[in-house]
Amino acid sequence: MALVKMKPLLEAAEKENRAVGAFSVGNMEMVMGAVRAAEETNTPIILQIAEKRLLSSPLELMAPMMVSAAQRAKVDIAVHLDHGLTIECVKAALSFGFTSVMMDCSLLPLEGNIEKTKEVAALAAETGATVEAELGVVGGNEGDTAEHKILCTDPAAASRFIRETGIDALAVAIGNAHGNYPVLPELRFDILEEIDRVTDVPLVLHGGTGITDDMFRRAISLGIRKINIATASFDALAKAAKAYGGGVDTPDYFALSAACAEAVYENVKRHILVFNNR
Ligand code: 13P
């Protein structure tokens, strides 16, 4: 098993009516926890990091670790740039061997989003990397304090967007948002169903933290093939570190590291089992 492109993982998920978990990572413990969960469940996953997160987890350090973990894993793993904000970052991720990239131009008008996404698709084509793009606006903001107001994806525009950009996967906005939801979101499954009807690429659900298992299953039944989980893993690690610190008189780095990896492993495994939809 190996480092693979994201596209075939999503195509296999389509055939088996399941979704692939895309787990955000920010340090070694997160990478180790996620890979262990994937190996134990014998399930391919995606390891990803968003450009904003590179402020605390530099690409030069994270990328070799993510790529190496994927290459050595007992299951197939794709390594993905989540919410790229600049062409420079997309280029850097590709040069480190990322097998998939997303540049988030969702705040641009449709024409601008199409133009920038085409630029990314041309770059990705040089290495054969998979391309994900977002249309509509997912709420919150991955790795930033700014809150984006949700704007649901227009199915007709989605069809045009995919045709003109040639992307491999489309991130939809159906009432989902990044971060912890203040109240359970009301996902617009009617819009998702229509997007799935008029498009032919795998669909991506961002803002997975806090979405219920039943909602995940319904989304999968309507064409969602990649589900992003970030906050739940970051929170699980932070809580484990806090619990560890409060539980011992003499803190030990190695025990702390193991507790952090374990917490991420538990969270990733829980989600993998739901996404496998068996
Ligand atoms: P959450 O932080 O809500 O899990 O969202 C993750 C995500 O969509 C990353 O792009």
mmCIF file of C-alpha atoms and ligand atoms in Angstrom:
data_model
loop_
_atom_site.group_PDB
_atom_site.id
_atom_site.type_symbol
_atom_site.label_atom_id
_atom_site.label_comp_id
_atom_site.label_asym_id
_atom_site.label_seq_id
_atom_site.Cartn_x
_atom_site.Cartn_y
_atom_site.Cartn_z
ATOM 1 C CA MET A 1 0.000 0.000 0.000
ATOM 2 C CA ALA A 2 1.204 3.477 -0.628
ATOM 3 C CA LEU A 3 0.909 7.168 -1.202
ATOM 4 C CA VAL A 4 -1.842 7.456 -3.825
ATOM 5 C CA LYS A 5 -3.717 10.156 -5.722
ATOM 6 C CA MET A 6 -6.988 11.195 -4.132
ATOM 7 C CA LYS A 7 -9.132 10.614 -7.231
ATOM 8 C CA PRO A 8 -8.978 6.787 -7.269
ATOM 9 C CA LEU A 9 -9.787 6.695 -3.550
ATOM 10 C CA LEU A 10 -12.951 8.704 -4.179
ATOM 11 C CA GLU A 11 -13.870 6.598 -7.210
ATOM 12 C CA ALA A 12 -13.567 3.405 -5.161
ATOM 13 C CA ALA A 13 -15.731 5.008 -2.469
ATOM 14 C CA GLU A 14 -18.338 5.848 -5.130
ATOM 15 C CA LYS A 15 -18.532 2.195 -6.216
ATOM 16 C CA GLU A 16 -18.978 1.048 -2.622
ATOM 17 C CA ASN A 17 -21.353 3.813 -1.521
ATOM 18 C CA ARG A 18 -19.088 5.085 1.254
ATOM 19 C CA ALA A 19 -16.965 8.172 1.919
ATOM 20 C CA VAL A 20 -13.250 8.599 2.530
ATOM 21 C CA GLY A 21 -12.297 10.478 5.692
ATOM 22 C CA ALA A 22 -9.971 13.448 5.170
ATOM 23 C CA PHE A 23 -8.289 14.108 8.485
ATOM 24 C CA SER A 24 -6.485 17.361 9.193
ATOM 25 C CA VAL A 25 -3.159 17.061 10.969
ATOM 26 C CA GLY A 26 -0.896 19.584 12.640
ATOM 27 C CA ASN A 27 1.878 17.542 14.238
ATOM 28 C CA MET A 28 3.468 14.115 14.414
ATOM 29 C CA GLU A 29 1.028 12.740 16.986
ATOM 30 C CA MET A 30 -1.906 13.601 14.727
ATOM 31 C CA VAL A 31 -0.284 11.913 11.743
ATOM 32 C CA MET A 32 0.537 8.803 13.788
ATOM 33 C CA GLY A 33 -2.929 8.590 15.347
ATOM 34 C CA ALA A 34 -4.705 8.945 12.000
ATOM 35 C CA VAL A 35 -2.499 6.411 10.196
ATOM 36 C CA ARG A 36 -2.889 3.889 13.023
ATOM 37 C CA ALA A 37 -6.700 4.180 12.808
ATOM 38 C CA ALA A 38 -6.583 3.710 9.025
ATOM 39 C CA GLU A 39 -4.336 0.662 9.291
ATOM 40 C CA GLU A 40 -6.352 -0.963 12.063
ATOM 41 C CA THR A 41 -9.587 -0.571 10.140
ATOM 42 C CA ASN A 42 -7.852 -1.461 6.864
ATOM 43 C CA THR A 43 -9.354 1.695 5.325
ATOM 44 C CA PRO A 44 -7.762 4.252 2.966
ATOM 45 C CA ILE A 45 -7.755 7.826 4.265
ATOM 46 C CA ILE A 46 -6.642 11.298 3.250
ATOM 47 C CA LEU A 47 -4.161 13.247 5.378
ATOM 48 C CA GLN A 48 -4.594 16.969 4.874
ATOM 49 C CA ILE A 49 -3.475 20.350 6.084
ATOM 50 C CA ALA A 50 -4.908 23.799 5.332
ATOM 51 C CA GLU A 51 -2.704 26.725 4.284
ATOM 52 C CA LYS A 52 -3.721 28.808 7.321
ATOM 53 C CA ARG A 53 -2.511 25.994 9.606
ATOM 54 C CA LEU A 54 0.985 26.284 8.175
ATOM 55 C CA LEU A 55 1.545 29.262 10.484
ATOM 56 C CA SER A 56 1.808 26.841 13.405
ATOM 57 C CA SER A 57 2.770 23.697 11.451
ATOM 58 C CA PRO A 58 5.187 24.708 8.646
ATOM 59 C CA LEU A 59 4.792 22.936 5.309
ATOM 60 C CA GLU A 60 8.552 22.252 5.133
ATOM 61 C CA LEU A 61 8.221 20.077 8.249
ATOM 62 C CA MET A 62 4.697 18.709 7.854
ATOM 63 C CA ALA A 63 4.870 17.765 4.166
ATOM 64 C CA PRO A 64 7.798 15.309 4.361
ATOM 65 C CA MET A 65 6.220 13.718 7.439
ATOM 66 C CA MET A 66 2.783 13.357 5.833
ATOM 67 C CA VAL A 67 4.191 12.022 2.567
ATOM 68 C CA SER A 68 6.520 9.607 4.344
ATOM 69 C CA ALA A 69 3.714 8.351 6.619
ATOM 70 C CA ALA A 70 1.563 7.699 3.546
ATOM 71 C CA GLN A 71 4.373 5.926 1.696
ATOM 72 C CA ARG A 72 5.023 3.607 4.626
ATOM 73 C CA ALA A 73 1.390 2.929 5.585
ATOM 74 C CA LYS A 74 -0.239 -0.490 5.274
ATOM 75 C CA VAL A 75 -3.244 1.138 3.545
ATOM 76 C CA ASP A 76 -3.545 3.618 0.672
ATOM 77 C CA ILE A 77 -3.308 7.251 1.756
ATOM 78 C CA ALA A 78 -3.611 10.464 -0.264
ATOM 79 C CA VAL A 79 -1.931 13.656 0.965
ATOM 80 C CA HIS A 80 -3.972 16.778 0.311
ATOM 81 C CA LEU A 81 -3.584 20.552 0.583
ATOM 82 C CA ASP A 82 -6.824 21.778 2.164
ATOM 83 C CA HIS A 83 -7.994 25.359 1.553
ATOM 84 C CA GLY A 84 -4.970 26.602 -0.349
ATOM 85 C CA LEU A 85 -5.105 30.390 -0.498
ATOM 86 C CA THR A 86 -2.190 31.162 -2.795
ATOM 87 C CA ILE A 87 -0.787 29.662 -5.980
ATOM 88 C CA GLU A 88 2.653 29.638 -4.285
ATOM 89 C CA CYS A 89 1.366 27.294 -1.584
ATOM 90 C CA VAL A 90 -0.253 24.996 -4.155
ATOM 91 C CA LYS A 91 3.056 24.846 -6.048
ATOM 92 C CA ALA A 92 4.977 24.131 -2.845
ATOM 93 C CA ALA A 93 2.596 21.344 -1.807
ATOM 94 C CA LEU A 94 2.880 19.736 -5.243
ATOM 95 C CA SER A 95 6.650 19.985 -5.135
ATOM 96 C CA PHE A 96 6.636 18.153 -1.782
ATOM 97 C CA GLY A 97 4.673 15.330 -3.405
ATOM 98 C CA PHE A 98 1.116 16.088 -2.269
ATOM 99 C CA THR A 99 -1.172 13.965 -4.401
ATOM 100 C CA SER A 100 -4.137 16.328 -4.209
ATOM 101 C CA VAL A 101 -4.726 20.063 -3.869
ATOM 102 C CA MET A 102 -7.580 22.422 -3.158
ATOM 103 C CA MET A 103 -7.378 26.143 -3.736
ATOM 104 C CA ASP A 104 -10.247 27.888 -2.030
ATOM 105 C CA CYS A 105 -11.571 30.608 -4.338
ATOM 106 C CA SER A 106 -15.105 30.282 -3.044
ATOM 107 C CA LEU A 107 -15.294 33.936 -2.011
ATOM 108 C CA LEU A 108 -14.645 35.075 -5.588
ATOM 109 C CA PRO A 109 -17.490 35.588 -8.052
ATOM 110 C CA LEU A 110 -18.147 32.490 -10.216
ATOM 111 C CA GLU A 111 -16.020 33.706 -13.148
ATOM 112 C CA GLY A 112 -13.056 34.461 -10.890
ATOM 113 C CA ASN A 113 -13.418 31.108 -9.122
ATOM 114 C CA ILE A 114 -13.417 29.348 -12.504
ATOM 115 C CA GLU A 115 -10.302 31.220 -13.719
ATOM 116 C CA LYS A 116 -8.218 30.586 -10.570
ATOM 117 C CA THR A 117 -9.336 26.975 -10.318
ATOM 118 C CA LYS A 118 -8.315 26.388 -13.943
ATOM 119 C CA GLU A 119 -4.868 27.724 -13.074
ATOM 120 C CA VAL A 120 -4.628 25.250 -10.184
ATOM 121 C CA ALA A 121 -5.880 22.392 -12.371
ATOM 122 C CA ALA A 122 -3.151 23.146 -14.946
ATOM 123 C CA LEU A 123 -0.483 23.062 -12.232
ATOM 124 C CA ALA A 124 -1.839 19.845 -10.724
ATOM 125 C CA ALA A 125 -1.893 18.233 -14.161
ATOM 126 C CA GLU A 126 1.923 18.485 -14.235
ATOM 127 C CA THR A 127 2.152 15.865 -11.456
ATOM 128 C CA GLY A 128 -1.190 14.160 -12.021
ATOM 129 C CA ALA A 129 -2.473 15.387 -8.660
ATOM 130 C CA THR A 130 -6.188 15.422 -7.943
ATOM 131 C CA VAL A 131 -7.993 18.798 -7.779
ATOM 132 C CA GLU A 132 -10.758 19.757 -5.364
ATOM 133 C CA ALA A 133 -12.535 23.118 -5.466
ATOM 134 C CA GLU A 134 -15.377 24.747 -3.570
ATOM 135 C CA LEU A 135 -18.472 26.428 -4.947
ATOM 136 C CA GLY A 136 -20.857 28.292 -2.687
ATOM 137 C CA VAL A 137 -19.526 29.260 0.740
ATOM 138 C CA VAL A 138 -19.040 26.819 3.621
ATOM 139 C CA GLY A 139 -19.580 28.624 6.936
ATOM 140 C CA GLY A 140 -16.853 29.475 9.442
ATOM 141 C CA ASN A 141 -13.315 29.495 8.134
ATOM 142 C CA GLU A 142 -10.682 26.753 8.309
ATOM 143 C CA GLY A 143 -7.813 28.121 10.373
ATOM 144 C CA ASP A 144 -8.945 31.727 10.575
ATOM 145 C CA THR A 145 -10.963 33.842 12.954
ATOM 146 C CA ALA A 146 -13.112 35.363 10.205
ATOM 147 C CA GLU A 147 -16.582 33.839 9.992
ATOM 148 C CA HIS A 148 -17.858 33.293 6.483
ATOM 149 C CA LYS A 149 -21.584 33.467 5.967
ATOM 150 C CA ILE A 150 -23.008 30.294 4.436
ATOM 151 C CA LEU A 151 -24.067 30.513 0.799
ATOM 152 C CA CYS A 152 -25.475 27.243 -0.513
ATOM 153 C CA THR A 153 -24.060 25.869 -3.763
ATOM 154 C CA ASP A 154 -26.215 26.538 -6.807
ATOM 155 C CA PRO A 155 -26.588 23.165 -8.600
ATOM 156 C CA ALA A 156 -26.721 24.722 -12.096
ATOM 157 C CA ALA A 157 -23.579 26.748 -11.419
ATOM 158 C CA ALA A 158 -21.919 23.590 -10.035
ATOM 159 C CA SER A 159 -22.482 21.768 -13.292
ATOM 160 C CA ARG A 160 -20.932 24.631 -15.288
ATOM 161 C CA PHE A 161 -18.078 25.034 -12.789
ATOM 162 C CA ILE A 162 -17.074 21.380 -13.096
ATOM 163 C CA ARG A 163 -17.343 21.398 -16.891
ATOM 164 C CA GLU A 164 -15.210 24.528 -17.318
ATOM 165 C CA THR A 165 -12.545 23.798 -14.690
ATOM 166 C CA GLY A 166 -12.156 20.044 -15.126
ATOM 167 C CA ILE A 167 -11.907 19.505 -11.353
ATOM 168 C CA ASP A 168 -11.984 16.007 -9.868
ATOM 169 C CA ALA A 169 -14.009 16.701 -6.707
ATOM 170 C CA LEU A 170 -16.435 19.438 -5.656
ATOM 171 C CA ALA A 171 -16.785 20.781 -2.118
ATOM 172 C CA VAL A 172 -20.415 21.733 -1.591
ATOM 173 C CA ALA A 173 -22.000 24.272 0.709
ATOM 174 C CA ILE A 174 -25.296 22.903 2.048
ATOM 175 C CA GLY A 175 -25.486 24.602 5.446
ATOM 176 C CA ASN A 176 -22.247 23.031 6.717
ATOM 177 C CA ALA A 177 -19.595 25.098 8.519
ATOM 178 C CA HIS A 178 -16.070 24.718 9.874
ATOM 179 C CA GLY A 179 -15.528 24.497 13.624
ATOM 180 C CA ASN A 180 -17.924 23.473 16.389
ATOM 181 C CA TYR A 181 -21.571 24.158 15.474
ATOM 182 C CA PRO A 182 -23.342 26.312 18.091
ATOM 183 C CA VAL A 183 -26.509 24.303 17.309
ATOM 184 C CA LEU A 184 -26.989 21.197 15.180
ATOM 185 C CA PRO A 185 -26.920 22.386 11.543
ATOM 186 C CA GLU A 186 -29.845 21.829 9.237
ATOM 187 C CA LEU A 187 -28.122 20.466 6.177
ATOM 188 C CA ARG A 188 -29.925 21.105 2.881
ATOM 189 C CA PHE A 189 -30.134 17.534 1.635
ATOM 190 C CA ASP A 190 -32.535 18.685 -1.081
ATOM 191 C CA ILE A 191 -29.760 20.862 -2.566
ATOM 192 C CA LEU A 192 -27.200 18.069 -2.192
ATOM 193 C CA GLU A 193 -29.517 15.676 -4.036
ATOM 194 C CA GLU A 194 -29.919 18.155 -6.887
ATOM 195 C CA ILE A 195 -26.141 18.801 -7.097
ATOM 196 C CA ASP A 196 -25.555 15.047 -7.197
ATOM 197 C CA ARG A 197 -28.173 14.690 -9.943
ATOM 198 C CA VAL A 198 -26.643 17.310 -12.248
ATOM 199 C CA THR A 199 -22.928 16.634 -11.648
ATOM 200 C CA ASP A 200 -20.672 13.646 -12.191
ATOM 201 C CA VAL A 201 -17.714 14.169 -9.838
ATOM 202 C CA PRO A 202 -17.353 12.974 -6.221
ATOM 203 C CA LEU A 203 -18.761 15.513 -3.747
ATOM 204 C CA VAL A 204 -16.962 16.718 -0.626
ATOM 205 C CA LEU A 205 -18.446 17.668 2.742
ATOM 206 C CA HIS A 206 -16.412 20.173 4.747
ATOM 207 C CA GLY A 207 -17.141 21.014 8.368
ATOM 208 C CA GLY A 208 -17.539 17.414 9.508
ATOM 209 C CA THR A 209 -17.077 18.122 13.212
ATOM 210 C CA GLY A 210 -20.423 17.958 15.027
ATOM 211 C CA ILE A 211 -22.409 16.415 12.182
ATOM 212 C CA THR A 212 -24.377 13.404 13.432
ATOM 213 C CA ASP A 213 -23.775 9.858 12.206
ATOM 214 C CA ASP A 214 -27.243 9.760 10.653
ATOM 215 C CA MET A 215 -26.544 12.960 8.743
ATOM 216 C CA PHE A 216 -23.214 11.562 7.526
ATOM 217 C CA ARG A 217 -25.003 8.439 6.271
ATOM 218 C CA ARG A 218 -27.659 10.465 4.498
ATOM 219 C CA ALA A 219 -25.011 12.688 2.895
ATOM 220 C CA ILE A 220 -23.129 9.582 1.715
ATOM 221 C CA SER A 221 -26.319 8.201 0.186
ATOM 222 C CA LEU A 222 -26.547 11.473 -1.806
ATOM 223 C CA GLY A 223 -23.051 11.402 -3.306
ATOM 224 C CA ILE A 224 -20.681 12.686 -0.601
ATOM 225 C CA ARG A 225 -17.409 10.764 -1.087
ATOM 226 C CA LYS A 226 -14.935 12.799 1.008
ATOM 227 C CA ILE A 227 -15.649 14.121 4.492
ATOM 228 C CA ASN A 228 -13.326 16.594 6.219
ATOM 229 C CA ILE A 229 -12.677 16.334 9.937
ATOM 230 C CA ALA A 230 -10.415 18.893 11.607
ATOM 231 C CA THR A 231 -11.772 20.495 14.792
ATOM 232 C CA ALA A 232 -12.803 17.179 16.371
ATOM 233 C CA SER A 233 -9.216 15.903 16.127
ATOM 234 C CA PHE A 234 -7.633 19.159 17.318
ATOM 235 C CA ASP A 235 -10.065 19.261 20.255
ATOM 236 C CA ALA A 236 -9.517 15.597 21.104
ATOM 237 C CA LEU A 237 -5.755 16.141 21.243
ATOM 238 C CA ALA A 238 -6.035 19.327 23.305
ATOM 239 C CA LYS A 239 -8.409 17.653 25.783
ATOM 240 C CA ALA A 240 -6.104 14.644 26.109
ATOM 241 C CA ALA A 241 -3.152 16.951 26.814
ATOM 242 C CA LYS A 242 -5.168 18.808 29.449
ATOM 243 C CA ALA A 243 -6.354 15.588 31.096
ATOM 244 C CA TYR A 244 -2.819 14.226 31.062
ATOM 245 C CA GLY A 245 -1.400 17.391 32.634
ATOM 246 C CA GLY A 246 -4.016 17.434 35.369
ATOM 247 C CA GLY A 247 -3.564 13.755 36.156
ATOM 248 C CA VAL A 248 0.127 13.543 36.934
ATOM 249 C CA ASP A 249 2.525 15.257 39.366
ATOM 250 C CA THR A 250 5.604 14.785 37.183
ATOM 251 C CA PRO A 251 4.756 15.385 33.520
ATOM 252 C CA ASP A 252 6.488 13.055 31.095
ATOM 253 C CA TYR A 253 6.836 14.101 27.448
ATOM 254 C CA PHE A 254 6.656 10.564 26.095
ATOM 255 C CA ALA A 255 3.471 9.724 27.968
ATOM 256 C CA LEU A 256 1.970 13.038 26.841
ATOM 257 C CA SER A 257 2.866 12.323 23.210
ATOM 258 C CA ALA A 258 1.291 8.848 23.428
ATOM 259 C CA ALA A 259 -1.890 10.278 25.005
ATOM 260 C CA CYS A 260 -2.209 12.849 22.211
ATOM 261 C CA ALA A 261 -1.737 10.265 19.448
ATOM 262 C CA GLU A 262 -4.242 7.955 21.154
ATOM 263 C CA ALA A 263 -6.903 10.679 21.321
ATOM 264 C CA VAL A 264 -6.567 11.433 17.596
ATOM 265 C CA TYR A 265 -6.575 7.711 16.805
ATOM 266 C CA GLU A 266 -9.878 7.278 18.690
ATOM 267 C CA ASN A 267 -11.494 10.219 16.925
ATOM 268 C CA VAL A 268 -10.314 9.190 13.449
ATOM 269 C CA LYS A 269 -11.325 5.561 13.979
ATOM 270 C CA ARG A 270 -14.799 6.556 15.136
ATOM 271 C CA HIS A 271 -15.323 8.583 11.973
ATOM 272 C CA ILE A 272 -13.828 5.966 9.639
ATOM 273 C CA LEU A 273 -16.321 3.379 10.907
ATOM 274 C CA VAL A 274 -19.261 5.692 10.153
ATOM 275 C CA PHE A 275 -17.897 6.762 6.751
ATOM 276 C CA ASN A 276 -17.360 3.115 5.734
ATOM 277 C CA ASN A 277 -21.170 2.881 5.863
ATOM 278 C CA ARG A 278 -21.344 -0.859 6.535
HETATM 279 P P1 13P B 1 -14.229 20.855 10.922
HETATM 280 O O1 13P B 1 -13.143 21.635 11.592
HETATM 281 O O2 13P B 1 -15.587 21.377 11.217
HETATM 282 O O3 13P B 1 -14.116 19.390 11.193
HETATM 283 O O4 13P B 1 -14.049 21.074 9.357
HETATM 284 C C1 13P B 1 -12.960 20.495 8.718
HETATM 285 C C2 13P B 1 -12.844 20.970 7.337
HETATM 286 O O5 13P B 1 -13.802 21.079 6.612
HETATM 287 C C3 13P B 1 -11.493 21.274 6.850
HETATM 288 O O6 13P B 1 -11.518 21.838 5.586
#
